[in-house]
């Protein structure tokens, strides 16, 4: 089975039925449209109202999210993958322009912010909850018929890569900066 066929089969599995549960549809729309905004507002609140360690995490999450958004914009210019409704697949429950499907920008933003907390902070519980919420956003985009599962998975992988690379660069920068301030720490 090809990767594209797997993608289509997974889409059929997670996309809404022809007669979806109205409560589930409303829940998916709320998650899809509003949770990313609420999450971003929560990050801003952390940056302003919590201890310094939260401010650093919030700024790092915002920077990494900006970088992933830039990468997504570049992918949009270089590669086009149609959305499910463009291919007449599944059931589309919200209106969406026929823009590039890969990667999911919603999942990319949520994952980037969530992984900043999960991977490189002491806030593992918050990070785990945030990653779960990111995957719920991803599910909602497929359920509502505007993304394929590989759009969601690809967005998560991009966010993971940027978080790991960004932290490696950040720690290297901090290490070099520390050595410049205190040359006695340079190993011989």
Short mmCIF file of C-alpha atoms in Angstrom, two decimals:
data_model
loop_
_atom_site.label_atom_id
_atom_site.label_comp_id
_atom_site.label_asym_id
_atom_site.label_seq_id
_atom_site.Cartn_x
_atom_site.Cartn_y
_atom_site.Cartn_z
CA UNK A 1 0.00 0.00 0.00
CA UNK A 2 1.36 3.42 -0.95
CA UNK A 3 1.70 6.26 1.55
CA UNK A 4 -1.02 8.19 -0.33
CA UNK A 5 -3.44 5.25 -0.08
CA UNK A 6 -2.68 4.92 3.65
CA UNK A 7 -3.36 8.65 3.99
CA UNK A 8 -6.72 8.27 2.22
CA UNK A 9 -7.72 5.25 4.31
CA UNK A 10 -6.83 7.00 7.57
CA UNK A 11 -8.81 10.02 6.39
CA UNK A 12 -11.86 7.80 5.79
CA UNK A 13 -11.43 6.39 9.29
CA UNK A 14 -11.26 9.76 11.12
CA UNK A 15 -13.47 11.98 8.93
CA UNK A 16 -17.06 12.61 10.02
CA UNK A 17 -19.80 10.33 8.79
CA UNK A 18 -22.58 11.45 6.47
CA UNK A 19 -24.78 11.97 9.55
CA UNK A 20 -22.42 13.21 12.26
CA UNK A 21 -23.34 13.76 15.90
CA UNK A 22 -24.22 17.51 16.20
CA UNK A 23 -22.49 17.79 19.58
CA UNK A 24 -19.30 16.26 18.18
CA UNK A 25 -19.41 18.62 15.20
CA UNK A 26 -19.75 21.68 17.49
CA UNK A 27 -16.93 20.37 19.69
CA UNK A 28 -14.67 19.80 16.67
CA UNK A 29 -15.41 23.28 15.30
CA UNK A 30 -14.61 24.86 18.68
CA UNK A 31 -11.37 22.89 18.92
CA UNK A 32 -10.44 23.61 15.31
CA UNK A 33 -11.18 27.34 15.32
CA UNK A 34 -10.80 28.57 18.87
CA UNK A 35 -8.35 26.39 20.79
CA UNK A 36 -5.25 27.67 18.95
CA UNK A 37 -6.25 31.25 19.78
CA UNK A 38 -6.97 30.41 23.41
CA UNK A 39 -3.64 28.60 23.62
CA UNK A 40 -1.75 31.58 22.17
CA UNK A 41 -3.48 33.95 24.60
CA UNK A 42 -2.49 31.58 27.41
CA UNK A 43 1.14 31.82 26.30
CA UNK A 44 0.99 35.62 26.36
CA UNK A 45 -0.58 35.48 29.83
CA UNK A 46 2.23 33.18 30.99
CA UNK A 47 4.80 35.61 29.62
CA UNK A 48 3.30 38.51 31.56
CA UNK A 49 1.95 37.03 34.77
CA UNK A 50 4.05 34.00 35.73
CA UNK A 51 7.59 33.47 37.01
CA UNK A 52 10.59 34.10 34.76
CA UNK A 53 10.91 30.46 33.67
CA UNK A 54 7.45 30.68 32.10
CA UNK A 55 8.35 33.92 30.33
CA UNK A 56 11.39 32.30 28.73
CA UNK A 57 9.30 29.28 27.67
CA UNK A 58 6.56 31.49 26.24
CA UNK A 59 9.06 33.55 24.24
CA UNK A 60 10.82 30.41 23.01
CA UNK A 61 7.48 28.87 22.00
CA UNK A 62 6.50 32.06 20.16
CA UNK A 63 9.83 32.21 18.28
CA UNK A 64 9.70 28.52 17.31
CA UNK A 65 6.07 28.92 16.21
CA UNK A 66 7.08 31.86 14.05
CA UNK A 67 9.84 29.80 12.46
CA UNK A 68 7.50 26.87 11.77
CA UNK A 69 4.98 29.29 10.23
CA UNK A 70 7.71 30.61 7.93
CA UNK A 71 8.61 27.05 6.92
CA UNK A 72 4.93 26.32 6.24
CA UNK A 73 4.71 29.42 4.02
CA UNK A 74 7.75 28.22 2.06
CA UNK A 75 6.23 24.74 1.68
CA UNK A 76 3.00 26.36 0.46
CA UNK A 77 4.97 28.09 -2.32
CA UNK A 78 6.97 25.02 -3.35
CA UNK A 79 4.55 22.12 -2.92
CA UNK A 80 0.82 21.78 -3.34
CA UNK A 81 -1.26 18.93 -2.00
CA UNK A 82 -5.03 19.27 -2.44
CA UNK A 83 -7.38 19.24 0.50
CA UNK A 84 -9.78 16.29 0.83
CA UNK A 85 -12.80 18.25 -0.42
CA UNK A 86 -10.89 19.27 -3.55
CA UNK A 87 -10.54 15.57 -4.32
CA UNK A 88 -14.24 14.99 -3.51
CA UNK A 89 -13.31 12.86 -0.52
CA UNK A 90 -15.18 12.52 2.73
CA UNK A 91 -17.51 15.00 4.34
CA UNK A 92 -16.51 18.63 4.76
CA UNK A 93 -18.29 20.27 7.70
CA UNK A 94 -16.73 23.77 7.59
CA UNK A 95 -15.96 26.16 4.78
CA UNK A 96 -12.32 26.38 3.80
CA UNK A 97 -10.48 27.78 0.81
CA UNK A 98 -8.90 25.24 -1.53
CA UNK A 99 -5.39 26.12 -0.33
CA UNK A 100 -2.49 23.75 0.25
CA UNK A 101 -3.33 20.96 2.64
CA UNK A 102 0.22 20.10 3.74
CA UNK A 103 1.16 20.87 6.46
CA UNK A 104 -1.73 21.78 8.72
CA UNK A 105 -0.98 25.29 9.98
CA UNK A 106 -3.25 24.79 13.00
CA UNK A 107 -1.42 21.63 14.04
CA UNK A 108 1.94 23.24 13.32
CA UNK A 109 1.26 26.18 15.64
CA UNK A 110 -0.19 24.04 18.43
CA UNK A 111 2.58 21.45 18.22
CA UNK A 112 5.32 24.03 18.15
CA UNK A 113 4.00 25.75 21.27
CA UNK A 114 3.28 22.46 23.04
CA UNK A 115 6.65 20.87 22.30
CA UNK A 116 8.47 23.92 23.69
CA UNK A 117 6.92 23.04 27.04
CA UNK A 118 7.19 19.27 26.83
CA UNK A 119 10.71 18.77 25.57
CA UNK A 120 12.82 21.43 27.16
CA UNK A 121 11.32 22.52 30.42
CA UNK A 122 10.50 21.21 33.85
CA UNK A 123 6.82 21.68 33.01
CA UNK A 124 6.27 18.11 31.78
CA UNK A 125 2.64 17.94 32.91
CA UNK A 126 1.77 21.20 31.16
CA UNK A 127 3.74 20.04 28.11
CA UNK A 128 1.99 16.68 27.99
CA UNK A 129 -1.44 18.31 28.26
CA UNK A 130 -0.49 20.77 25.52
CA UNK A 131 0.69 18.00 23.18
CA UNK A 132 -2.56 16.10 23.78
CA UNK A 133 -4.49 19.28 22.95
CA UNK A 134 -2.41 19.69 19.78
CA UNK A 135 -3.36 16.19 18.65
CA UNK A 136 -7.02 16.92 19.44
CA UNK A 137 -6.75 19.99 17.17
CA UNK A 138 -5.23 17.72 14.51
CA UNK A 139 -8.08 15.23 14.90
CA UNK A 140 -10.64 18.02 14.55
CA UNK A 141 -9.13 19.22 11.26
CA UNK A 142 -9.40 15.70 9.79
CA UNK A 143 -12.84 15.10 11.31
CA UNK A 144 -14.14 18.33 9.77
CA UNK A 145 -12.78 17.30 6.37
CA UNK A 146 -10.18 19.99 5.70
CA UNK A 147 -6.97 17.98 6.23
CA UNK A 148 -5.56 14.55 5.69
CA UNK A 149 -3.89 12.65 8.57
CA UNK A 150 -0.44 13.04 6.99
CA UNK A 151 -0.93 16.82 6.98
CA UNK A 152 -1.32 16.57 10.74
CA UNK A 153 1.56 14.13 11.25
CA UNK A 154 3.84 16.16 8.96
CA UNK A 155 3.08 19.35 10.89
CA UNK A 156 3.97 17.61 14.14
CA UNK A 157 7.28 16.34 12.70
CA UNK A 158 8.19 19.83 11.43
CA UNK A 159 7.40 21.34 14.85
CA UNK A 160 9.43 18.62 16.57
CA UNK A 161 12.41 19.20 14.26
CA UNK A 162 12.32 22.99 14.78
CA UNK A 163 12.05 22.62 18.55
CA UNK A 164 14.99 20.21 18.73
CA UNK A 165 17.16 22.22 16.33
CA UNK A 166 16.18 25.52 17.94
CA UNK A 167 17.07 24.26 21.40
CA UNK A 168 20.39 22.87 20.19
CA UNK A 169 21.25 26.27 18.70
CA UNK A 170 20.01 28.09 21.80
CA UNK A 171 22.05 25.93 24.17
CA UNK A 172 25.13 26.25 21.98
CA UNK A 173 24.69 30.04 21.97
CA UNK A 174 24.27 30.11 25.76
CA UNK A 175 27.34 27.89 26.17
CA UNK A 176 29.47 30.18 23.97
CA UNK A 177 28.11 33.25 25.75
CA UNK A 178 28.93 31.73 29.16
CA UNK A 179 32.46 30.89 28.04
CA UNK A 180 32.99 34.44 26.78
CA UNK A 181 31.90 35.88 30.10
CA UNK A 182 34.10 33.51 32.08
CA UNK A 183 37.13 32.31 30.07
CA UNK A 184 38.30 30.29 33.08
CA UNK A 185 35.56 27.76 32.17
CA UNK A 186 37.20 26.92 28.84
CA UNK A 187 38.45 23.33 29.00
CA UNK A 188 42.07 22.83 27.95
#
